[in-house]
Amino acid sequence: MAGLELLSDEGYRVDGRRAGELRKVRARMGVFAQADGSAYIEQGNTKVLAVVYGPHEMRGSRSKALHDRALVNCQYSMATFSTGERKRRPHGDRKSSEMTLHLKQTFEAAILTQLYPRSQIDIYVQVLQADGGNYCASVNAATLATIDAGIPMRDYVCASSAGFIEDTPLADLNYVEEAAGGPQVALALLPKSDQIALLEMNSRLHEDHLDQVIEAAIKACKDIYTVLDQVVREHVHEVTTLLGE
Amino acid sequence: MASVVLSEAEKVYIVHGIQEDLRVDGRGCEDYRCTEVETDVVSNTSGSARVKLGHTDILVGVKAEMGTPKLEKPDEGYLEFFVDCSANATPEFEGRGGEELGTEIVNTLYRIFSNGSSIDLKSLCINPREHCWVLYVDVLLLECGGNLFDAISIAVKAALFNTRIPKVRVLEDDEGSKEIELSDDPYDCIRLNVDNVPCIITLSKIGCRHVVDATLQEEACSLASLLLSVTNRGTLTCMKKLGKGSLDPESIFEMMETGKKVGKTLHIALQKTLEKEESLGTTRQKVGFLG
């Protein structure tokens, strides 16, 4: 990406944010009536829907059931029109399968699966519009959907990405910054206990800088947590008023 | 396909209600549920629309890409349909579970768009035999609450109405080599004329009457239904019987009459909504999935 300045001398990024600033986050819980839990999140131009079914009896082969905890089953798919160039298939390609595994790993760490032995929890994530940070937005949406389904969790899971451009760590990368090919860290955090549920880094980064980048990602995750917590509280308030509490 | 299991007593309740022209949600036999339509919901498409019909939720994105015209129609562009039955709608659709239903819907869409009058494909041609616009119409099924076909056809029509294809010019130099130039102005674009795009009306036979816009519960009571594609003038362009039961010819004719009547009103209402939304322009507050 020659000629494109990702961080100006004044410290602004391509979309006008400061280095540590997040994109605008808007979210809503309880989007669908038929699912057990559902949520929608917008982080800038990235738009993700998540739906949770369960905990329910094992579907399909019973041999997959775990005798001491629930099985977390995920599917990550991207709408064929979500990306700049049209995708051929919504799921089943290598990248989506990897994302599916990541989501599964993240939520196995967060959901109290031992409470539901021999059952299954389905988490389906659908990216409607992709503009960077797809994995992070998916995790945040799935957290809200899991809370909406009333499934007990250790803590919220908040995810954010961070990059490193011109000796500055940048939080919450957008598509242009991701495509530039610099180092990129995706991090999922359980904010209250400061535990990391997933950490992935692409490209090359000097060890001395790693600390700063992870620090920036953790800070961004905590900011996300504030927003998500507010969404949950508003939703619960709305629902209880409707119930006439 | 997404379905519900009803007990015998529940079925009797629904069937008897329909006999009296009163359905479980208070509608008459020829009434649609409240329909919400919003266009331009996904910004990286050429056109998009979301339709919510009761609990049925459909998102359609149209992407225009450049391709080569088909050999048998060198001066026309073409449409490609794809339906993704997302696992969001029901866990049965996980993995390849939704493919069968998806293919069925895609084939129906191809069939209702196969006649020359529904959309002017010649306007999609850039230069004959070499370049044309291919419109990829991708349907995403987010929630199934009955009457999928009607909701999808409304969403496809709305998305095509919203589609804006950039204008291109073909420049030819002295040696005969052609170059395609894209207009600099992003507002300089082609709009499609969707007046003749048909909508699908599904009529379900329940007991000895038929209803439009059946919910999942009503679909469970119906043995057979008739799918009609109706244009804004009330012309039938395609017809198909669905379901495992059978229909007698007389009731098919009755259903066709109802279908034409309901189809005309549906087209008028949809056109009015789309024009109203269009007139708001950029001042419109986008709701999307947040509202």
Coordinates of C-alpha atoms in Angstrom, one line a residue:
Chain A
M1 CA 0.0 0.0 0.0
A2 CA 2.5 2.6 -1.1
G3 CA 1.4 6.2 -0.9
L4 CA -1.2 5.6 1.7
E5 CA -0.4 7.1 5.0
L6 CA -1.8 4.9 7.8
L7 CA -0.8 7.3 10.6
S8 CA -0.4 11.0 9.9
D9 CA 2.3 13.1 11.6
E10 CA -0.4 14.6 13.8
G11 CA -1.3 11.1 15.0
Y12 CA -4.5 10.5 13.1
R13 CA -5.4 7.3 11.3
V14 CA -7.0 6.9 7.9
D15 CA -10.5 7.0 9.3
G16 CA -9.7 10.0 11.6
R17 CA -9.3 8.1 14.8
R18 CA -6.5 8.4 17.3
A19 CA -4.2 5.4 17.9
G20 CA -6.0 3.9 20.8
E21 CA -9.5 4.9 19.8
L22 CA -12.2 2.3 18.9
R23 CA -14.6 2.5 16.0
K24 CA -18.2 3.4 16.9
V25 CA -19.8 0.3 18.6
R26 CA -23.6 -0.2 18.4
A27 CA -25.3 -3.3 19.5
R28 CA -28.7 -4.8 20.2
M29 CA -29.7 -8.0 22.0
G30 CA -32.8 -10.2 21.3
V31 CA -33.0 -9.5 17.5
F32 CA -34.8 -12.8 16.7
A33 CA -37.7 -14.4 18.5
Q34 CA -37.2 -18.0 17.5
A35 CA -33.6 -18.4 18.7
D36 CA -32.8 -18.9 22.4
G37 CA -30.4 -15.9 22.3
S38 CA -29.5 -13.5 19.6
A39 CA -27.5 -10.3 19.2
Y40 CA -26.3 -7.9 16.5
I41 CA -23.3 -5.7 16.7
E42 CA -21.8 -3.0 14.5
Q43 CA -18.2 -1.9 15.0
G44 CA -17.7 0.8 12.5
N45 CA -18.7 -0.8 9.1
T46 CA -18.3 -4.4 10.4
K47 CA -21.7 -5.8 11.0
V48 CA -22.2 -9.2 12.7
L49 CA -25.2 -11.3 13.8
A50 CA -24.9 -14.0 16.3
V51 CA -27.5 -16.6 17.4
V52 CA -27.3 -19.1 20.2
Y53 CA -29.4 -22.3 20.5
G54 CA -29.2 -24.4 23.6
P55 CA -28.3 -25.9 25.9
H56 CA -30.2 -28.8 24.3
E57 CA -30.0 -32.5 23.8
M58 CA -27.2 -33.7 21.4
R59 CA -28.3 -33.4 17.8
G60 CA -27.1 -36.1 15.4
S61 CA -24.8 -38.6 16.7
R62 CA -24.9 -39.1 20.5
S63 CA -21.3 -40.4 20.5
K64 CA -20.0 -36.9 20.4
A65 CA -21.6 -36.1 23.8
L66 CA -19.2 -35.3 26.6
H67 CA -20.2 -37.0 29.9
D68 CA -18.9 -34.2 32.1
R69 CA -19.6 -31.0 30.2
A70 CA -21.6 -29.4 27.4
L71 CA -20.3 -29.5 23.8
V72 CA -19.9 -26.0 22.3
N73 CA -20.7 -26.1 18.6
C74 CA -19.9 -23.1 16.5
Q75 CA -20.3 -22.1 12.9
Y76 CA -18.8 -18.9 11.4
S77 CA -20.1 -17.9 8.1
M78 CA -19.8 -14.8 6.0
A79 CA -22.6 -13.6 3.7
T80 CA -21.5 -13.9 0.1
F81 CA -22.0 -10.1 -0.4
S82 CA -20.2 -9.1 2.8
T83 CA -16.8 -8.5 1.3
G84 CA -15.6 -6.1 -1.4
E85 CA -15.3 -8.9 -3.9
R86 CA -18.1 -11.4 -3.9
K87 CA -17.4 -14.7 -2.0
R88 CA -18.3 -18.0 -3.6
R89 CA -19.5 -19.8 -0.5
P90 CA -20.6 -18.5 2.9
H91 CA -18.9 -21.2 5.0
G92 CA -16.8 -24.3 4.7
D93 CA -13.7 -22.6 3.2
R94 CA -10.4 -22.8 5.1
K95 CA -10.6 -19.3 6.6
S96 CA -14.2 -19.8 7.9
S97 CA -13.2 -23.2 9.4
E98 CA -10.3 -21.6 11.2
M99 CA -12.6 -18.9 12.6
T100 CA -15.0 -21.6 13.7
L101 CA -12.3 -23.3 15.7
H102 CA -11.2 -20.0 17.2
L103 CA -14.7 -19.2 18.3
K104 CA -15.1 -22.7 19.8
Q105 CA -11.9 -22.3 21.7
T106 CA -12.9 -18.9 23.0
F107 CA -16.3 -19.9 24.2
E108 CA -15.2 -23.1 25.8
A109 CA -13.0 -21.0 28.0
A110 CA -15.8 -18.7 29.0
I111 CA -19.0 -20.8 29.3
L112 CA -19.5 -22.8 32.4
T113 CA -19.9 -26.0 30.4
Q114 CA -19.6 -28.4 33.3
L115 CA -23.1 -27.3 34.4
Y116 CA -24.7 -29.0 31.4
P117 CA -23.2 -32.5 31.0
R118 CA -24.2 -34.5 27.9
S119 CA -25.8 -31.5 26.1
Q120 CA -24.9 -29.1 23.3
I121 CA -24.8 -25.4 22.9
D122 CA -24.8 -24.0 19.3
I123 CA -23.3 -20.6 18.5
Y124 CA -23.8 -19.4 14.9
V125 CA -22.2 -16.3 13.7
Q126 CA -23.0 -14.5 10.5
V127 CA -20.9 -11.6 9.2
L128 CA -23.2 -9.3 7.1
Q129 CA -20.6 -6.7 6.2
A130 CA -16.8 -7.1 6.6
D131 CA -14.6 -4.1 7.3
G132 CA -11.8 -5.5 9.4
G133 CA -11.9 -7.1 12.9
N134 CA -14.4 -9.8 11.8
Y135 CA -13.2 -12.3 14.5
C136 CA -13.4 -9.6 17.2
A137 CA -16.9 -8.4 16.3
S138 CA -18.0 -12.1 16.1
V139 CA -16.8 -12.8 19.6
N140 CA -18.5 -9.7 21.0
A141 CA -21.7 -10.5 19.2
A142 CA -21.6 -14.1 20.4
T143 CA -21.0 -12.9 24.0
L144 CA -24.2 -10.8 23.9
A145 CA -26.1 -13.6 22.3
T146 CA -25.0 -16.1 25.0
I147 CA -26.0 -13.7 27.7
D148 CA -29.3 -13.2 25.9
A149 CA -29.8 -17.0 26.0
G150 CA -29.2 -17.0 29.7
I151 CA -26.2 -19.3 29.6
P152 CA -24.0 -18.9 32.6
M153 CA -20.5 -17.6 31.8
R154 CA -17.4 -17.0 33.8
D155 CA -17.2 -13.5 32.5
Y156 CA -17.9 -11.5 29.3
V157 CA -15.6 -12.3 26.5
C158 CA -14.4 -9.1 24.8
A159 CA -12.2 -9.2 21.7
S160 CA -10.2 -6.6 19.9
S161 CA -7.4 -6.5 17.4
A162 CA -4.3 -4.3 17.6
G163 CA -1.6 -3.5 15.1
F164 CA 1.8 -1.8 15.1
I165 CA 2.5 0.9 12.6
E166 CA 5.3 3.5 12.7
D167 CA 6.3 2.6 16.3
T168 CA 2.8 3.2 17.5
P169 CA 0.3 0.4 18.6
L170 CA -3.1 0.9 17.0
A171 CA -6.3 -0.5 18.5
D172 CA -9.2 -2.0 16.6
L173 CA -7.9 -2.2 13.0
N174 CA -10.1 -1.5 10.1
Y175 CA -9.9 -3.2 6.7
V176 CA -7.4 -0.8 5.2
E177 CA -5.1 -1.2 8.1
E178 CA -5.4 -5.0 8.1
A179 CA -4.8 -5.2 4.4
A180 CA -1.6 -3.1 4.7
G181 CA 0.1 -6.3 6.0
G182 CA 1.7 -5.1 9.2
P183 CA 1.8 -7.1 12.4
Q184 CA -1.6 -7.8 13.8
V185 CA -2.7 -9.3 17.2
A186 CA -6.2 -10.6 17.9
L187 CA -7.0 -11.0 21.5
A188 CA -10.0 -12.2 23.4
L189 CA -10.1 -11.2 27.1
L190 CA -12.1 -12.1 30.1
P191 CA -12.0 -8.5 31.5
K192 CA -12.7 -9.0 35.2
S193 CA -10.1 -11.6 35.8
D194 CA -7.7 -10.3 33.1
Q195 CA -7.4 -13.7 31.6
I196 CA -6.7 -14.1 27.9
A197 CA -9.0 -16.6 26.2
L198 CA -7.4 -16.4 22.8
L199 CA -4.3 -14.8 21.4
E200 CA -3.2 -14.8 17.8
M201 CA -0.5 -12.9 16.1
N202 CA 0.2 -12.6 12.4
S203 CA 3.3 -11.3 10.6
R204 CA 6.5 -10.2 12.3
L205 CA 6.9 -8.0 15.3
H206 CA 10.0 -7.3 17.5
E207 CA 9.8 -8.9 20.9
D208 CA 10.3 -5.5 22.6
H209 CA 7.2 -4.1 21.1
L210 CA 4.9 -7.1 21.8
D211 CA 4.2 -5.8 25.3
Q212 CA 2.9 -2.5 24.1
V213 CA 0.7 -4.1 21.4
I214 CA -0.8 -6.5 23.8
E215 CA -1.3 -3.7 26.3
A216 CA -3.2 -1.7 23.6
A217 CA -5.4 -4.7 22.7
I218 CA -6.2 -5.3 26.4
K219 CA -7.1 -1.6 26.8
A220 CA -9.4 -1.8 23.7
C221 CA -11.0 -5.0 25.1
K222 CA -11.8 -3.2 28.3
D223 CA -13.3 -0.3 26.4
I224 CA -15.5 -2.8 24.5
Y225 CA -16.5 -4.4 27.8
T226 CA -17.8 -1.0 29.1
V227 CA -20.0 -0.7 26.0
L228 CA -21.2 -4.3 26.0
D229 CA -22.0 -4.1 29.7
Q230 CA -24.1 -1.0 29.1
V231 CA -25.9 -2.7 26.3
V232 CA -26.8 -5.7 28.5
R233 CA -27.9 -3.4 31.3
E234 CA -30.1 -1.3 29.0
H235 CA -31.6 -4.5 27.5
V236 CA -32.4 -6.0 30.9
H237 CA -33.9 -2.8 32.1
E238 CA -36.1 -2.6 29.0
V239 CA -37.2 -6.2 29.4
T240 CA -38.1 -5.8 33.1
T241 CA -40.1 -2.7 32.4
L242 CA -42.1 -4.5 29.8
L243 CA -42.7 -7.3 32.2
G244 CA -44.0 -4.7 34.6
E245 CA -41.5 -5.1 37.4
Chain B
M1 CA -37.2 -27.2 6.0
A2 CA -37.9 -25.4 9.2
S3 CA -41.2 -26.7 10.6
V4 CA -43.1 -27.0 13.9
V5 CA -44.8 -30.0 15.4
L6 CA -48.5 -29.4 16.2
S7 CA -50.9 -31.6 18.2
E8 CA -54.2 -32.7 16.6
A9 CA -56.1 -30.3 18.8
E10 CA -54.0 -27.3 17.7
K11 CA -54.5 -28.3 14.1
V12 CA -58.3 -28.5 14.5
Y13 CA -58.3 -25.1 16.2
I14 CA -56.5 -23.5 13.3
V15 CA -58.5 -25.3 10.6
H16 CA -61.9 -24.4 12.2
G17 CA -60.8 -20.8 12.6
I18 CA -59.9 -20.5 8.9
Q19 CA -63.3 -21.9 8.0
E20 CA -64.8 -18.9 9.7
D21 CA -62.3 -16.5 8.0
L22 CA -60.5 -15.8 11.3
R23 CA -56.9 -16.9 11.7
V24 CA -55.0 -17.4 14.9
D25 CA -53.3 -14.0 14.8
G26 CA -56.6 -12.2 14.0
R27 CA -56.2 -11.9 10.2
G28 CA -58.7 -12.8 7.5
C29 CA -57.8 -15.4 4.9
E30 CA -56.5 -12.9 2.3
D31 CA -54.5 -10.6 4.6
Y32 CA -50.7 -10.4 4.8
R33 CA -48.9 -9.9 8.0
C34 CA -47.3 -6.6 8.8
T35 CA -44.3 -6.3 6.5
E36 CA -41.2 -4.2 7.1
V37 CA -39.0 -3.3 4.1
E38 CA -35.7 -1.4 4.3
T39 CA -33.3 -0.9 1.5
D40 CA -29.6 0.0 1.4
V41 CA -28.7 -1.9 4.6
V42 CA -25.3 -3.3 3.5
S43 CA -23.1 -0.5 2.2
N44 CA -20.6 -2.6 0.2
T45 CA -23.2 -4.0 -2.2
S46 CA -24.7 -2.4 -5.3
G47 CA -28.1 -2.8 -3.8
S48 CA -29.5 -4.5 -0.7
A49 CA -32.8 -4.9 1.1
R50 CA -34.0 -6.5 4.3
V51 CA -37.6 -7.7 4.6
K52 CA -39.3 -8.8 7.8
L53 CA -42.6 -10.6 7.3
G54 CA -43.8 -11.6 10.8
H55 CA -41.0 -13.8 12.1
T56 CA -39.5 -14.4 8.6
D57 CA -36.4 -12.3 8.1
I58 CA -34.6 -12.0 4.8
L59 CA -31.6 -10.1 3.7
V60 CA -30.7 -9.7 0.0
G61 CA -27.6 -8.2 -1.4
V62 CA -27.0 -7.5 -5.1
K63 CA -23.5 -7.2 -6.4
A64 CA -22.8 -6.1 -10.0
E65 CA -19.6 -7.6 -11.5
M66 CA -18.3 -7.4 -15.0
G67 CA -18.5 -10.6 -17.0
T68 CA -18.9 -12.0 -20.5
P69 CA -22.3 -12.4 -22.0
K70 CA -23.7 -15.9 -22.6
L71 CA -23.1 -17.2 -26.1
E72 CA -26.8 -17.6 -26.9
K73 CA -27.6 -14.1 -25.8
P74 CA -24.6 -11.9 -26.8
D75 CA -26.3 -8.6 -26.2
E76 CA -27.7 -9.2 -22.7
G77 CA -26.4 -9.3 -19.2
Y78 CA -27.6 -11.8 -16.8
L79 CA -28.7 -12.5 -13.2
E80 CA -27.2 -15.1 -10.9
F81 CA -29.1 -16.2 -7.8
F82 CA -27.8 -17.8 -4.7
V83 CA -29.7 -18.6 -1.5
D84 CA -27.8 -19.2 1.7
C85 CA -30.0 -20.9 4.3
S86 CA -28.0 -19.7 7.3
A87 CA -27.8 -21.7 10.5
N88 CA -29.1 -18.6 12.2
A89 CA -32.6 -19.6 11.0
T90 CA -32.6 -23.1 12.5
P91 CA -29.8 -25.5 13.6
E92 CA -30.9 -27.9 10.9
F93 CA -29.3 -25.7 8.3
E94 CA -25.8 -26.1 9.8
G95 CA -23.1 -27.3 7.5
R96 CA -24.8 -28.5 4.3
G97 CA -28.2 -28.9 5.9
G98 CA -29.7 -25.9 4.1
E99 CA -28.6 -26.7 0.6
E100 CA -31.6 -28.6 -0.5
L101 CA -34.0 -25.8 0.4
G102 CA -31.6 -23.3 -1.0
T103 CA -31.5 -25.0 -4.4
E104 CA -35.3 -25.2 -4.5
I105 CA -35.6 -21.5 -3.9
V106 CA -32.9 -20.7 -6.4
N107 CA -34.6 -22.7 -9.1
T108 CA -37.9 -21.0 -8.4
L109 CA -36.2 -17.6 -8.7
Y110 CA -34.5 -18.5 -12.0
R111 CA -37.8 -19.6 -13.3
I112 CA -39.7 -16.4 -12.4
F113 CA -36.9 -14.3 -13.9
S114 CA -36.4 -16.4 -17.0
N115 CA -39.0 -14.6 -19.1
G116 CA -37.8 -11.6 -21.0
S117 CA -40.2 -9.0 -19.6
S118 CA -39.4 -9.1 -15.9
I119 CA -36.1 -7.1 -16.2
D120 CA -34.5 -5.4 -19.2
L121 CA -31.4 -7.5 -19.5
K122 CA -30.3 -5.5 -22.6
S123 CA -29.5 -2.5 -20.4
L124 CA -26.9 -4.7 -18.6
C125 CA -24.9 -5.2 -21.8
I126 CA -21.7 -3.1 -22.0
N127 CA -20.5 -4.2 -25.4
P128 CA -22.0 -7.2 -27.2
R129 CA -20.2 -10.5 -27.0
E130 CA -17.4 -9.1 -24.8
H131 CA -18.6 -7.4 -21.7
C132 CA -21.8 -7.2 -19.7
W133 CA -22.9 -6.7 -16.1
V134 CA -23.6 -9.8 -14.1
L135 CA -25.9 -9.2 -11.1
Y136 CA -25.3 -11.6 -8.3
V137 CA -28.4 -11.7 -6.2
D138 CA -27.5 -13.3 -2.9
V139 CA -30.4 -14.1 -0.6
L140 CA -29.6 -14.7 3.1
L141 CA -32.2 -16.4 5.2
L142 CA -32.0 -15.2 8.7
E143 CA -35.2 -16.5 10.3
C144 CA -38.0 -18.7 9.1
G145 CA -41.5 -17.9 10.2
G146 CA -43.4 -19.3 7.3
N147 CA -44.1 -18.0 3.8
L148 CA -40.4 -17.9 2.7
F149 CA -41.0 -17.6 -1.0
D150 CA -43.2 -14.5 -0.8
A151 CA -40.8 -12.7 1.6
I152 CA -37.8 -13.6 -0.6
S153 CA -39.5 -12.3 -3.8
I154 CA -40.4 -9.0 -2.1
A155 CA -36.8 -8.7 -0.8
V156 CA -35.3 -9.4 -4.2
K157 CA -37.6 -6.9 -5.9
A158 CA -36.7 -4.2 -3.3
A159 CA -33.0 -5.0 -3.6
L160 CA -33.1 -4.7 -7.4
F161 CA -35.0 -1.4 -7.1
N162 CA -32.2 -0.2 -4.8
T163 CA -29.4 -1.4 -7.2
R164 CA -27.2 1.2 -8.7
I165 CA -24.7 0.1 -11.4
P166 CA -21.9 2.5 -12.2
K167 CA -22.0 3.9 -15.7
V168 CA -19.1 2.8 -18.0
R169 CA -18.1 3.9 -21.4
V170 CA -16.3 1.9 -24.1
L171 CA -13.5 3.7 -25.7
E172 CA -12.1 2.4 -29.0
D173 CA -8.7 3.5 -30.3
D174 CA -7.5 3.4 -34.0
E175 CA -6.1 -0.1 -33.7
G176 CA -9.5 -1.4 -32.6
S177 CA -8.5 -2.3 -29.1
K178 CA -11.2 -1.4 -26.6
E179 CA -10.9 0.1 -23.2
I180 CA -13.5 0.4 -20.5
E181 CA -13.7 3.7 -18.7
L182 CA -15.6 4.1 -15.4
S183 CA -17.4 7.3 -14.7
D184 CA -15.7 9.5 -12.1
D185 CA -18.9 10.6 -10.5
P186 CA -20.2 7.9 -8.1
Y187 CA -23.8 9.2 -8.5
D188 CA -23.6 8.7 -12.3
C189 CA -25.3 5.2 -12.4
I190 CA -27.8 3.0 -14.1
R191 CA -31.0 2.1 -12.2
L192 CA -33.1 -0.9 -13.1
N193 CA -36.7 -0.7 -14.0
V194 CA -38.4 -3.2 -11.6
D195 CA -42.0 -2.4 -12.5
N196 CA -42.4 -5.8 -14.2
V197 CA -40.6 -7.8 -11.7
P198 CA -43.1 -10.3 -10.4
C199 CA -43.8 -11.2 -6.7
I200 CA -44.5 -14.7 -5.5
I201 CA -47.8 -15.3 -3.8
T202 CA -48.1 -18.6 -2.0
L203 CA -51.6 -19.8 -1.3
S204 CA -52.0 -22.7 1.2
K205 CA -55.0 -24.9 1.1
I206 CA -56.2 -25.5 4.7
G207 CA -59.4 -27.4 5.2
C208 CA -61.6 -26.4 2.3
R209 CA -60.4 -22.8 2.1
H210 CA -57.1 -21.2 1.1
V211 CA -55.0 -18.6 2.9
V212 CA -52.2 -16.2 1.8
D213 CA -49.1 -15.6 3.9
A214 CA -49.3 -18.7 6.1
T215 CA -47.4 -18.8 9.3
L216 CA -45.3 -21.9 10.3
Q217 CA -48.2 -23.2 12.3
E218 CA -50.6 -22.8 9.4
E219 CA -48.1 -24.4 7.0
A220 CA -48.1 -27.4 9.3
C221 CA -51.9 -27.8 8.8
S222 CA -51.7 -27.4 5.1
L223 CA -51.2 -30.4 2.8
A224 CA -50.7 -28.6 -0.4
S225 CA -50.1 -25.1 -1.6
L226 CA -49.9 -23.2 -4.8
L227 CA -47.1 -20.9 -5.7
L228 CA -47.9 -18.1 -8.2
S229 CA -45.7 -15.4 -9.5
V230 CA -47.8 -12.3 -10.3
T231 CA -46.8 -9.1 -12.0
N232 CA -48.1 -5.7 -11.0
R233 CA -50.8 -5.9 -13.7
G234 CA -52.1 -9.2 -12.3
T235 CA -50.5 -11.4 -15.0
L236 CA -49.4 -14.9 -13.9
T237 CA -45.9 -15.7 -15.1
C238 CA -45.2 -18.9 -13.2
M239 CA -47.1 -21.5 -11.2
K240 CA -46.1 -24.4 -9.1
K241 CA -47.8 -26.8 -6.7
L242 CA -45.9 -27.4 -3.5
G243 CA -46.5 -29.9 -0.7
K244 CA -47.3 -33.6 -0.4
G245 CA -51.1 -33.3 -0.8
S246 CA -53.2 -32.8 -3.9
L247 CA -55.5 -30.1 -5.2
D248 CA -58.5 -30.4 -7.4
P249 CA -58.6 -28.2 -10.6
E250 CA -61.6 -26.1 -9.3
S251 CA -59.7 -24.9 -6.2
I252 CA -56.6 -24.2 -8.3
F253 CA -58.7 -21.7 -10.4
E254 CA -60.1 -20.2 -7.2
M255 CA -56.6 -19.8 -5.8
M256 CA -55.4 -18.2 -9.0
E257 CA -58.1 -15.6 -8.8
T258 CA -57.2 -14.8 -5.2
G259 CA -53.5 -14.8 -6.1
K260 CA -54.0 -12.2 -8.8
K261 CA -56.1 -10.0 -6.6
V262 CA -53.7 -10.1 -3.6
G263 CA -50.7 -9.8 -5.9
K264 CA -51.9 -6.5 -7.4
T265 CA -52.4 -4.9 -3.9
L266 CA -49.0 -6.2 -2.8
H267 CA -47.3 -4.7 -5.7
I268 CA -49.0 -1.3 -5.2
A269 CA -48.1 -1.3 -1.5
L270 CA -44.5 -2.3 -2.1
Q271 CA -44.0 0.3 -4.8
K272 CA -45.4 3.0 -2.6
T273 CA -43.1 2.0 0.3
L274 CA -40.1 1.9 -1.9
E275 CA -40.8 5.3 -3.4
K276 CA -41.5 6.9 0.0
E277 CA -38.2 5.6 1.3
E278 CA -36.4 6.8 -1.9
S279 CA -37.9 10.3 -1.5
L280 CA -36.3 10.6 2.0
G281 CA -32.9 10.3 0.4
T282 CA -29.9 10.7 2.6
T283 CA -31.9 12.2 5.4
R284 CA -33.4 8.8 6.2
Q285 CA -32.3 7.3 9.5
K286 CA -31.0 3.8 8.8
V287 CA -32.5 1.3 11.2
G288 CA -31.0 -2.0 10.1
F289 CA -30.9 -4.6 12.8
L290 CA -30.7 -2.0 15.6
G291 CA -34.4 -1.1 15.6

